[in-house]
Amino acid sequence: MAANRAGKGNSKKAKATLFGETKLRRGDTVMVISGGNKKVRPIKGQTGKITRLIDDGQRAIVEGLNRMTRHQKAKGPDKPAGKVSIEAPINIARLMYYAEKIKRPVRLSVSFLTDGTKVRGYKDPKSKEFVQI
């Protein structure tokens, strides 16, 4: 029996090592590159700022996007019952950093300055040079 359980471990730890870390951070402007129902909730192509990263950085809550309605029970006289609209998380695989300078989504990368400082940025599609964020 112990041999059967030996391969099973903490799934969150395995998941984090499988996908690695994201280069997106809270406050970054991102564009949704896929997803959403075309008729009911189209979110593909929309932009917004990341307000929170959850699930070890694998999902993000983006301001103003992917809104859903929840029915809330009354919690006293100051909080009545009713429908509440909240922002649902989006998988970061569906998000790309939106460079406002060139008005398009870009892939983030990391570079080192001459003094050894690590900086985030992207490669400009036209000039092919690194642009620091």
Short mmCIF file of N, CA, C and O in Angstrom, two decimals:
data_model
loop_
_atom_site.label_atom_id
_atom_site.label_comp_id
_atom_site.label_asym_id
_atom_site.label_seq_id
_atom_site.Cartn_x
_atom_site.Cartn_y
_atom_site.Cartn_z
N MET A 1 0.80 -1.19 0.00
CA MET A 1 0.00 0.00 0.00
C MET A 1 0.85 1.26 0.00
O MET A 1 0.48 2.23 -0.62
N ALA A 2 1.93 1.22 0.70
CA ALA A 2 2.79 2.41 0.75
C ALA A 2 3.37 2.72 -0.62
O ALA A 2 3.59 3.87 -0.95
N ALA A 3 3.59 1.67 -1.42
CA ALA A 3 4.13 1.89 -2.76
C ALA A 3 3.13 2.61 -3.65
O ALA A 3 3.51 3.39 -4.52
N ASN A 4 1.84 2.35 -3.43
CA ASN A 4 0.82 3.01 -4.23
C ASN A 4 0.74 4.50 -3.94
O ASN A 4 0.47 5.30 -4.82
N ARG A 5 0.96 4.87 -2.69
CA ARG A 5 0.87 6.28 -2.31
C ARG A 5 2.17 7.04 -2.54
O ARG A 5 2.20 8.25 -2.42
N ALA A 6 3.24 6.35 -2.84
CA ALA A 6 4.54 7.01 -2.97
C ALA A 6 4.56 8.03 -4.11
O ALA A 6 5.16 9.08 -3.99
N GLY A 7 3.89 7.73 -5.20
CA GLY A 7 3.89 8.64 -6.35
C GLY A 7 2.97 9.83 -6.18
O GLY A 7 3.10 10.82 -6.87
N LYS A 8 2.01 9.72 -5.26
CA LYS A 8 1.05 10.80 -5.07
C LYS A 8 1.59 11.78 -4.03
O LYS A 8 2.00 11.39 -2.96
N GLY A 9 1.55 13.04 -4.37
CA GLY A 9 2.03 14.05 -3.44
C GLY A 9 1.11 15.24 -3.44
O GLY A 9 -0.07 15.13 -3.79
N ASN A 10 1.64 16.34 -3.06
CA ASN A 10 0.86 17.57 -3.03
C ASN A 10 0.62 18.03 -4.46
O ASN A 10 1.55 18.39 -5.17
N SER A 11 -0.63 18.01 -4.91
CA SER A 11 -0.94 18.34 -6.30
C SER A 11 -0.65 19.81 -6.60
O SER A 11 -0.30 20.16 -7.71
N LYS A 12 -0.84 20.70 -5.61
CA LYS A 12 -0.56 22.12 -5.83
C LYS A 12 0.92 22.34 -6.12
O LYS A 12 1.29 23.12 -6.98
N LYS A 13 1.77 21.63 -5.39
CA LYS A 13 3.21 21.78 -5.59
C LYS A 13 3.59 21.28 -6.98
O LYS A 13 4.36 21.90 -7.69
N ALA A 14 3.03 20.14 -7.37
CA ALA A 14 3.32 19.58 -8.69
C ALA A 14 2.82 20.51 -9.79
O ALA A 14 3.47 20.71 -10.79
N LYS A 15 1.66 21.11 -9.57
CA LYS A 15 1.08 22.02 -10.55
C LYS A 15 1.95 23.27 -10.71
O LYS A 15 2.19 23.73 -11.81
N ALA A 16 2.45 23.79 -9.60
CA ALA A 16 3.28 25.00 -9.65
C ALA A 16 4.58 24.72 -10.40
O ALA A 16 5.03 25.55 -11.18
N THR A 17 5.17 23.56 -10.17
CA THR A 17 6.42 23.26 -10.87
C THR A 17 6.17 22.92 -12.33
O THR A 17 7.01 23.16 -13.17
N LEU A 18 4.98 22.40 -12.64
CA LEU A 18 4.66 22.05 -14.01
C LEU A 18 4.51 23.30 -14.89
O LEU A 18 5.06 23.39 -15.96
N PHE A 19 3.76 24.29 -14.40
CA PHE A 19 3.49 25.48 -15.19
C PHE A 19 4.53 26.57 -15.00
O PHE A 19 4.68 27.43 -15.83
N GLY A 20 5.25 26.57 -13.89
CA GLY A 20 6.23 27.61 -13.63
C GLY A 20 5.57 28.89 -13.18
O GLY A 20 4.39 28.96 -12.93
N GLU A 21 6.36 29.91 -13.06
CA GLU A 21 5.86 31.20 -12.60
C GLU A 21 5.44 32.05 -13.79
O GLU A 21 5.97 31.93 -14.88
N THR A 22 4.52 32.95 -13.55
CA THR A 22 4.07 33.86 -14.59
C THR A 22 4.85 35.17 -14.51
O THR A 22 5.32 35.55 -13.45
N LYS A 23 4.96 35.85 -15.63
CA LYS A 23 5.63 37.14 -15.65
C LYS A 23 4.64 38.28 -15.43
O LYS A 23 5.02 39.42 -15.29
N LEU A 24 3.34 37.95 -15.42
CA LEU A 24 2.32 38.96 -15.18
C LEU A 24 2.25 39.29 -13.69
O LEU A 24 2.44 38.42 -12.85
N ARG A 25 1.96 40.54 -13.39
CA ARG A 25 1.87 41.00 -12.01
C ARG A 25 0.60 41.81 -11.80
O ARG A 25 -0.04 42.24 -12.75
N ARG A 26 0.29 42.04 -10.52
CA ARG A 26 -0.86 42.87 -10.19
C ARG A 26 -0.61 44.28 -10.69
O ARG A 26 0.46 44.83 -10.55
N GLY A 27 -1.62 44.86 -11.34
CA GLY A 27 -1.50 46.21 -11.88
C GLY A 27 -1.14 46.25 -13.35
O GLY A 27 -1.23 47.30 -13.98
N ASP A 28 -0.74 45.12 -13.94
CA ASP A 28 -0.42 45.07 -15.37
C ASP A 28 -1.69 45.17 -16.19
O ASP A 28 -2.73 44.60 -15.84
N THR A 29 -1.61 45.88 -17.32
CA THR A 29 -2.71 45.92 -18.26
C THR A 29 -2.58 44.73 -19.19
O THR A 29 -1.53 44.50 -19.77
N VAL A 30 -3.66 43.95 -19.28
CA VAL A 30 -3.64 42.73 -20.09
C VAL A 30 -4.79 42.73 -21.09
O VAL A 30 -5.78 43.43 -20.90
N MET A 31 -4.63 41.93 -22.15
CA MET A 31 -5.69 41.74 -23.13
C MET A 31 -6.07 40.26 -23.12
O MET A 31 -5.20 39.39 -23.05
N VAL A 32 -7.36 39.98 -23.20
CA VAL A 32 -7.85 38.61 -23.27
C VAL A 32 -7.71 38.15 -24.71
O VAL A 32 -8.24 38.77 -25.62
N ILE A 33 -6.95 37.06 -24.92
CA ILE A 33 -6.69 36.59 -26.28
C ILE A 33 -7.60 35.45 -26.70
O ILE A 33 -7.67 35.12 -27.87
N SER A 34 -8.33 34.84 -25.75
CA SER A 34 -9.28 33.79 -26.10
C SER A 34 -10.29 33.64 -24.98
O SER A 34 -10.05 34.01 -23.85
N GLY A 35 -11.44 33.08 -25.34
CA GLY A 35 -12.44 32.76 -24.33
C GLY A 35 -13.65 33.67 -24.36
O GLY A 35 -13.68 34.70 -25.02
N GLY A 36 -14.64 33.25 -23.60
CA GLY A 36 -15.89 34.00 -23.52
C GLY A 36 -16.87 33.52 -24.57
O GLY A 36 -16.49 33.13 -25.66
N ASN A 37 -18.13 33.56 -24.22
CA ASN A 37 -19.18 33.18 -25.15
C ASN A 37 -19.44 34.35 -26.09
O ASN A 37 -19.65 35.47 -25.66
N LYS A 38 -19.43 34.11 -27.39
CA LYS A 38 -19.56 35.19 -28.37
C LYS A 38 -20.90 35.91 -28.26
O LYS A 38 -20.98 37.11 -28.50
N LYS A 39 -21.97 35.20 -27.90
CA LYS A 39 -23.29 35.82 -27.83
C LYS A 39 -23.59 36.38 -26.44
O LYS A 39 -24.14 37.47 -26.31
N VAL A 40 -23.26 35.64 -25.40
CA VAL A 40 -23.64 36.03 -24.05
C VAL A 40 -22.61 36.96 -23.41
O VAL A 40 -22.94 38.07 -22.98
N ARG A 41 -21.36 36.53 -23.32
CA ARG A 41 -20.31 37.31 -22.65
C ARG A 41 -19.05 37.35 -23.50
O ARG A 41 -18.09 36.65 -23.22
N PRO A 42 -18.96 38.15 -24.53
CA PRO A 42 -17.72 38.21 -25.31
C PRO A 42 -16.64 38.98 -24.56
O PRO A 42 -16.82 40.15 -24.24
N ILE A 43 -15.54 38.32 -24.23
CA ILE A 43 -14.45 39.02 -23.54
C ILE A 43 -13.16 39.00 -24.35
O ILE A 43 -12.21 39.69 -24.00
N LYS A 44 -13.11 38.23 -25.42
CA LYS A 44 -11.91 38.18 -26.26
C LYS A 44 -11.65 39.56 -26.87
O LYS A 44 -12.55 40.18 -27.41
N GLY A 45 -10.42 40.03 -26.75
CA GLY A 45 -10.04 41.32 -27.31
C GLY A 45 -10.21 42.48 -26.36
O GLY A 45 -9.80 43.59 -26.67
N GLN A 46 -10.78 42.25 -25.17
CA GLN A 46 -10.95 43.33 -24.20
C GLN A 46 -9.72 43.46 -23.32
O GLN A 46 -8.99 42.50 -23.11
N THR A 47 -9.51 44.67 -22.80
CA THR A 47 -8.35 44.92 -21.94
C THR A 47 -8.80 45.36 -20.56
O THR A 47 -9.90 45.88 -20.39
N GLY A 48 -7.92 45.16 -19.59
CA GLY A 48 -8.19 45.57 -18.22
C GLY A 48 -6.94 45.37 -17.37
O GLY A 48 -5.96 44.78 -17.82
N LYS A 49 -6.99 45.85 -16.13
CA LYS A 49 -5.86 45.71 -15.21
C LYS A 49 -6.07 44.52 -14.30
O LYS A 49 -7.19 44.25 -13.86
N ILE A 50 -4.98 43.83 -13.99
CA ILE A 50 -5.04 42.69 -13.07
C ILE A 50 -5.18 43.25 -11.66
O ILE A 50 -4.35 44.06 -11.22
N THR A 51 -6.23 42.81 -10.96
CA THR A 51 -6.41 43.25 -9.58
C THR A 51 -5.89 42.24 -8.58
O THR A 51 -5.50 42.60 -7.48
N ARG A 52 -5.88 40.95 -8.99
CA ARG A 52 -5.42 39.92 -8.06
C ARG A 52 -5.02 38.66 -8.81
O ARG A 52 -5.65 38.31 -9.82
N LEU A 53 -3.95 38.00 -8.37
CA LEU A 53 -3.54 36.69 -8.89
C LEU A 53 -3.88 35.65 -7.85
O LEU A 53 -3.60 35.84 -6.66
N ILE A 54 -4.49 34.54 -8.27
CA ILE A 54 -4.87 33.48 -7.34
C ILE A 54 -4.43 32.13 -7.89
O ILE A 54 -3.94 32.05 -9.01
N ASP A 55 -4.60 31.08 -7.10
CA ASP A 55 -4.21 29.71 -7.47
C ASP A 55 -2.75 29.63 -7.86
O ASP A 55 -2.39 29.14 -8.94
N ASP A 56 -1.87 30.12 -7.01
CA ASP A 56 -0.42 30.10 -7.26
C ASP A 56 -0.05 30.82 -8.55
O ASP A 56 0.84 30.41 -9.27
N GLY A 57 -0.79 31.88 -8.88
CA GLY A 57 -0.47 32.67 -10.05
C GLY A 57 -0.98 32.09 -11.36
O GLY A 57 -0.58 32.55 -12.42
N GLN A 58 -1.85 31.10 -11.31
CA GLN A 58 -2.35 30.48 -12.54
C GLN A 58 -3.65 31.11 -13.02
O GLN A 58 -4.05 30.90 -14.16
N ARG A 59 -4.34 31.86 -12.16
CA ARG A 59 -5.58 32.53 -12.54
C ARG A 59 -5.51 33.97 -12.06
O ARG A 59 -4.84 34.27 -11.08
N ALA A 60 -6.18 34.86 -12.79
CA ALA A 60 -6.14 36.29 -12.46
C ALA A 60 -7.55 36.86 -12.49
O ALA A 60 -8.38 36.45 -13.30
N ILE A 61 -7.77 37.84 -11.63
CA ILE A 61 -9.01 38.59 -11.67
C ILE A 61 -8.69 39.91 -12.35
O ILE A 61 -7.81 40.65 -11.89
N VAL A 62 -9.38 40.19 -13.46
CA VAL A 62 -9.11 41.37 -14.26
C VAL A 62 -10.26 42.36 -14.05
O VAL A 62 -11.43 41.98 -14.14
N GLU A 63 -9.90 43.59 -13.80
CA GLU A 63 -10.86 44.64 -13.49
C GLU A 63 -11.82 44.88 -14.66
O GLU A 63 -11.40 45.16 -15.78
N GLY A 64 -13.12 44.71 -14.39
CA GLY A 64 -14.15 44.99 -15.39
C GLY A 64 -14.42 43.88 -16.39
O GLY A 64 -15.28 44.03 -17.25
N LEU A 65 -13.72 42.76 -16.31
CA LEU A 65 -13.91 41.67 -17.28
C LEU A 65 -14.41 40.41 -16.58
O LEU A 65 -14.21 40.21 -15.40
N ASN A 66 -15.06 39.55 -17.37
CA ASN A 66 -15.54 38.25 -16.92
C ASN A 66 -16.46 38.37 -15.70
O ASN A 66 -16.30 37.69 -14.70
N ARG A 67 -17.43 39.27 -15.80
CA ARG A 67 -18.37 39.49 -14.70
C ARG A 67 -19.41 38.38 -14.68
O ARG A 67 -19.87 37.91 -15.71
N MET A 68 -19.80 37.97 -13.47
CA MET A 68 -20.84 36.97 -13.30
C MET A 68 -21.76 37.39 -12.16
O MET A 68 -21.38 38.19 -11.31
N THR A 69 -22.98 36.87 -12.17
CA THR A 69 -23.98 37.24 -11.18
C THR A 69 -24.13 36.13 -10.15
O THR A 69 -24.23 34.96 -10.51
N ARG A 70 -24.14 36.51 -8.90
CA ARG A 70 -24.36 35.59 -7.79
C ARG A 70 -25.58 36.05 -7.01
O ARG A 70 -25.79 37.25 -6.85
N HIS A 71 -26.34 35.10 -6.51
CA HIS A 71 -27.49 35.43 -5.68
C HIS A 71 -27.03 35.39 -4.23
O HIS A 71 -26.52 34.37 -3.77
N GLN A 72 -27.21 36.50 -3.52
CA GLN A 72 -26.72 36.60 -2.15
C GLN A 72 -27.87 36.58 -1.17
O GLN A 72 -28.91 37.22 -1.38
N LYS A 73 -27.68 35.84 -0.09
CA LYS A 73 -28.65 35.74 0.97
C LYS A 73 -28.58 37.00 1.83
O LYS A 73 -27.51 37.61 1.93
N ALA A 74 -29.66 37.38 2.47
CA ALA A 74 -29.66 38.55 3.35
C ALA A 74 -28.78 38.27 4.56
O ALA A 74 -28.84 37.20 5.16
N LYS A 75 -27.94 39.24 4.90
CA LYS A 75 -27.01 39.08 6.03
C LYS A 75 -27.24 40.16 7.08
O LYS A 75 -26.31 40.64 7.70
N GLY A 76 -28.48 40.58 7.25
CA GLY A 76 -28.82 41.59 8.22
C GLY A 76 -29.47 42.78 7.55
O GLY A 76 -29.63 42.82 6.33
N PRO A 77 -29.83 43.79 8.33
CA PRO A 77 -30.52 44.95 7.75
C PRO A 77 -29.65 45.79 6.83
O PRO A 77 -30.14 46.43 5.91
N ASP A 78 -28.34 45.78 7.05
CA ASP A 78 -27.45 46.59 6.21
C ASP A 78 -27.05 45.89 4.92
O ASP A 78 -26.61 46.53 3.97
N LYS A 79 -27.19 44.55 4.86
CA LYS A 79 -26.86 43.79 3.64
C LYS A 79 -28.08 42.98 3.21
O LYS A 79 -28.25 41.83 3.62
N PRO A 80 -28.96 43.56 2.37
CA PRO A 80 -30.15 42.82 1.95
C PRO A 80 -29.82 41.76 0.90
O PRO A 80 -28.74 41.75 0.31
N ALA A 81 -30.80 40.88 0.68
CA ALA A 81 -30.65 39.83 -0.33
C ALA A 81 -30.76 40.44 -1.72
O ALA A 81 -31.32 41.52 -1.90
N GLY A 82 -30.19 39.75 -2.71
CA GLY A 82 -30.30 40.23 -4.08
C GLY A 82 -29.19 39.67 -4.95
O GLY A 82 -28.39 38.84 -4.53
N LYS A 83 -29.18 40.13 -6.18
CA LYS A 83 -28.16 39.69 -7.13
C LYS A 83 -26.93 40.58 -6.98
O LYS A 83 -27.04 41.80 -6.94
N VAL A 84 -25.75 39.96 -6.95
CA VAL A 84 -24.50 40.68 -6.83
C VAL A 84 -23.63 40.33 -8.03
O VAL A 84 -23.46 39.16 -8.37
N SER A 85 -23.08 41.33 -8.69
CA SER A 85 -22.21 41.11 -9.84
C SER A 85 -20.76 41.14 -9.38
O SER A 85 -20.31 42.11 -8.78
N ILE A 86 -20.04 40.05 -9.65
CA ILE A 86 -18.63 39.96 -9.24
C ILE A 86 -17.77 39.60 -10.46
O ILE A 86 -18.28 39.14 -11.47
N GLU A 87 -16.46 39.82 -10.33
CA GLU A 87 -15.51 39.46 -11.39
C GLU A 87 -14.97 38.06 -11.12
O GLU A 87 -14.45 37.79 -10.04
N ALA A 88 -15.10 37.19 -12.09
CA ALA A 88 -14.62 35.81 -11.96
C ALA A 88 -13.19 35.72 -12.46
O ALA A 88 -12.77 36.50 -13.32
N PRO A 89 -12.41 34.77 -11.93
CA PRO A 89 -11.03 34.63 -12.40
C PRO A 89 -10.93 34.09 -13.82
O PRO A 89 -11.81 33.39 -14.30
N ILE A 90 -9.81 34.46 -14.48
CA ILE A 90 -9.51 34.01 -15.85
C ILE A 90 -8.15 33.32 -15.80
O ILE A 90 -7.24 33.79 -15.13
N ASN A 91 -8.01 32.24 -16.53
CA ASN A 91 -6.72 31.55 -16.59
C ASN A 91 -5.70 32.45 -17.28
O ASN A 91 -6.01 33.10 -18.29
N ILE A 92 -4.46 32.51 -16.75
CA ILE A 92 -3.46 33.42 -17.31
C ILE A 92 -3.00 33.01 -18.69
O ILE A 92 -2.42 33.81 -19.42
N ALA A 93 -3.29 31.76 -19.10
CA ALA A 93 -2.95 31.34 -20.46
C ALA A 93 -3.79 32.10 -21.48
O ALA A 93 -3.41 32.21 -22.65
N ARG A 94 -4.91 32.65 -21.07
CA ARG A 94 -5.78 33.41 -21.95
C ARG A 94 -5.48 34.90 -21.94
O ARG A 94 -6.17 35.68 -22.59
N LEU A 95 -4.46 35.32 -21.20
CA LEU A 95 -4.12 36.73 -21.07
C LEU A 95 -2.73 37.01 -21.64
O LEU A 95 -1.84 36.17 -21.53
N MET A 96 -2.56 38.20 -22.23
CA MET A 96 -1.25 38.66 -22.68
C MET A 96 -1.07 40.10 -22.22
O MET A 96 -2.05 40.86 -22.16
N TYR A 97 0.15 40.46 -21.93
CA TYR A 97 0.46 41.83 -21.53
C TYR A 97 0.12 42.77 -22.70
O TYR A 97 0.49 42.50 -23.84
N TYR A 98 -0.58 43.87 -22.41
CA TYR A 98 -0.98 44.82 -23.44
C TYR A 98 -0.05 46.03 -23.38
O TYR A 98 -0.04 46.77 -22.40
N ALA A 99 0.75 46.22 -24.42
CA ALA A 99 1.67 47.35 -24.50
C ALA A 99 0.90 48.54 -25.06
O ALA A 99 0.56 48.57 -26.25
N GLU A 100 0.63 49.53 -24.22
CA GLU A 100 -0.14 50.70 -24.65
C GLU A 100 0.64 51.56 -25.63
O GLU A 100 0.05 52.28 -26.43
N LYS A 101 1.95 51.47 -25.60
CA LYS A 101 2.79 52.24 -26.51
C LYS A 101 2.57 51.84 -27.97
O LYS A 101 2.49 52.70 -28.85
N ILE A 102 2.44 50.54 -28.22
CA ILE A 102 2.24 50.06 -29.59
C ILE A 102 0.82 49.56 -29.84
O ILE A 102 0.50 49.11 -30.93
N LYS A 103 -0.03 49.63 -28.82
CA LYS A 103 -1.46 49.28 -28.92
C LYS A 103 -1.70 47.84 -29.38
O LYS A 103 -2.54 47.58 -30.23
N ARG A 104 -0.95 46.89 -28.79
CA ARG A 104 -1.16 45.48 -29.11
C ARG A 104 -0.61 44.60 -28.00
O ARG A 104 0.25 45.04 -27.23
N PRO A 105 -1.07 43.36 -27.90
CA PRO A 105 -0.54 42.46 -26.88
C PRO A 105 0.84 41.94 -27.27
O PRO A 105 1.12 41.74 -28.45
N VAL A 106 1.71 41.77 -26.27
CA VAL A 106 3.07 41.30 -26.52
C VAL A 106 3.42 40.22 -25.49
O VAL A 106 2.83 40.15 -24.42
N ARG A 107 4.41 39.41 -25.83
CA ARG A 107 4.89 38.38 -24.91
C ARG A 107 5.99 38.98 -24.05
O ARG A 107 6.94 39.58 -24.56
N LEU A 108 5.87 38.81 -22.74
CA LEU A 108 6.87 39.35 -21.81
C LEU A 108 8.10 38.46 -21.76
O LEU A 108 8.02 37.25 -21.93
N SER A 109 9.24 39.09 -21.52
CA SER A 109 10.47 38.36 -21.33
C SER A 109 11.29 39.07 -20.26
O SER A 109 10.94 40.15 -19.81
N VAL A 110 12.39 38.46 -19.88
CA VAL A 110 13.25 39.00 -18.84
C VAL A 110 14.62 39.25 -19.44
O VAL A 110 15.11 38.45 -20.24
N SER A 111 15.23 40.36 -19.04
CA SER A 111 16.58 40.68 -19.51
C SER A 111 17.39 41.20 -18.34
O SER A 111 16.84 41.60 -17.31
N PHE A 112 18.69 41.20 -18.49
CA PHE A 112 19.58 41.70 -17.46
C PHE A 112 20.29 42.95 -17.96
O PHE A 112 20.79 42.99 -19.08
N LEU A 113 20.31 43.97 -17.11
CA LEU A 113 21.03 45.19 -17.44
C LEU A 113 22.53 44.98 -17.24
O LEU A 113 22.96 43.94 -16.75
N THR A 114 23.33 45.98 -17.62
CA THR A 114 24.78 45.84 -17.50
C THR A 114 25.24 45.70 -16.06
O THR A 114 26.25 45.06 -15.79
N ASP A 115 24.48 46.28 -15.11
CA ASP A 115 24.86 46.15 -13.70
C ASP A 115 24.33 44.87 -13.07
O ASP A 115 24.51 44.64 -11.87
N GLY A 116 23.67 44.02 -13.85
CA GLY A 116 23.19 42.73 -13.36
C GLY A 116 21.76 42.75 -12.85
O GLY A 116 21.27 41.75 -12.35
N THR A 117 21.07 43.87 -12.97
CA THR A 117 19.69 43.97 -12.51
C THR A 117 18.76 43.27 -13.50
O THR A 117 18.87 43.45 -14.71
N LYS A 118 17.84 42.48 -12.96
CA LYS A 118 16.87 41.74 -13.78
C LYS A 118 15.65 42.63 -14.01
O LYS A 118 15.08 43.16 -13.07
N VAL A 119 15.25 42.81 -15.28
CA VAL A 119 14.11 43.66 -15.62
C VAL A 119 13.15 42.93 -16.55
O VAL A 119 13.55 42.08 -17.33
N ARG A 120 11.86 43.30 -16.43
CA ARG A 120 10.84 42.75 -17.32
C ARG A 120 10.68 43.65 -18.53
O ARG A 120 10.89 44.86 -18.45
N GLY A 121 10.26 43.08 -19.63
CA GLY A 121 10.02 43.87 -20.82
C GLY A 121 9.54 43.00 -21.96
O GLY A 121 9.14 41.86 -21.76
N TYR A 122 9.57 43.57 -23.15
CA TYR A 122 9.14 42.85 -24.34
C TYR A 122 9.97 43.28 -25.52
O TYR A 122 10.62 44.32 -25.50
N LYS A 123 9.97 42.45 -26.56
CA LYS A 123 10.70 42.77 -27.78
C LYS A 123 9.76 43.51 -28.72
O LYS A 123 8.69 43.01 -29.05
N ASP A 124 10.15 44.71 -29.14
CA ASP A 124 9.34 45.51 -30.06
C ASP A 124 9.25 44.78 -31.40
O ASP A 124 10.27 44.42 -31.98
N PRO A 125 8.04 44.53 -31.92
CA PRO A 125 7.92 43.75 -33.16
C PRO A 125 8.56 44.41 -34.38
O PRO A 125 9.02 43.73 -35.28
N LYS A 126 8.59 45.74 -34.42
CA LYS A 126 9.14 46.42 -35.60
C LYS A 126 10.65 46.58 -35.52
O LYS A 126 11.38 46.21 -36.43
N SER A 127 11.15 47.12 -34.41
CA SER A 127 12.59 47.39 -34.31
C SER A 127 13.38 46.21 -33.76
O SER A 127 14.61 46.23 -33.79
N LYS A 128 12.69 45.19 -33.23
CA LYS A 128 13.32 43.99 -32.67
C LYS A 128 14.24 44.29 -31.49
O LYS A 128 15.12 43.49 -31.18
N GLU A 129 14.06 45.41 -30.82
CA GLU A 129 14.89 45.69 -29.64
C GLU A 129 14.05 45.57 -28.37
O GLU A 129 12.84 45.72 -28.40
N PHE A 130 14.71 45.29 -27.25
CA PHE A 130 14.07 45.06 -25.96
C PHE A 130 13.55 46.38 -25.39
O PHE A 130 14.28 47.37 -25.34
N VAL A 131 12.30 46.39 -24.96
CA VAL A 131 11.68 47.58 -24.35
C VAL A 131 11.38 47.24 -22.90
O VAL A 131 10.62 46.32 -22.61
N GLN A 132 11.97 47.98 -22.00
CA GLN A 132 11.78 47.74 -20.56
C GLN A 132 10.45 48.32 -20.10
O GLN A 132 10.04 49.39 -20.53
N ILE A 133 9.77 47.59 -19.21
CA ILE A 133 8.49 48.06 -18.66
C ILE A 133 8.76 48.95 -17.46
O ILE A 133 9.48 48.61 -16.58
#
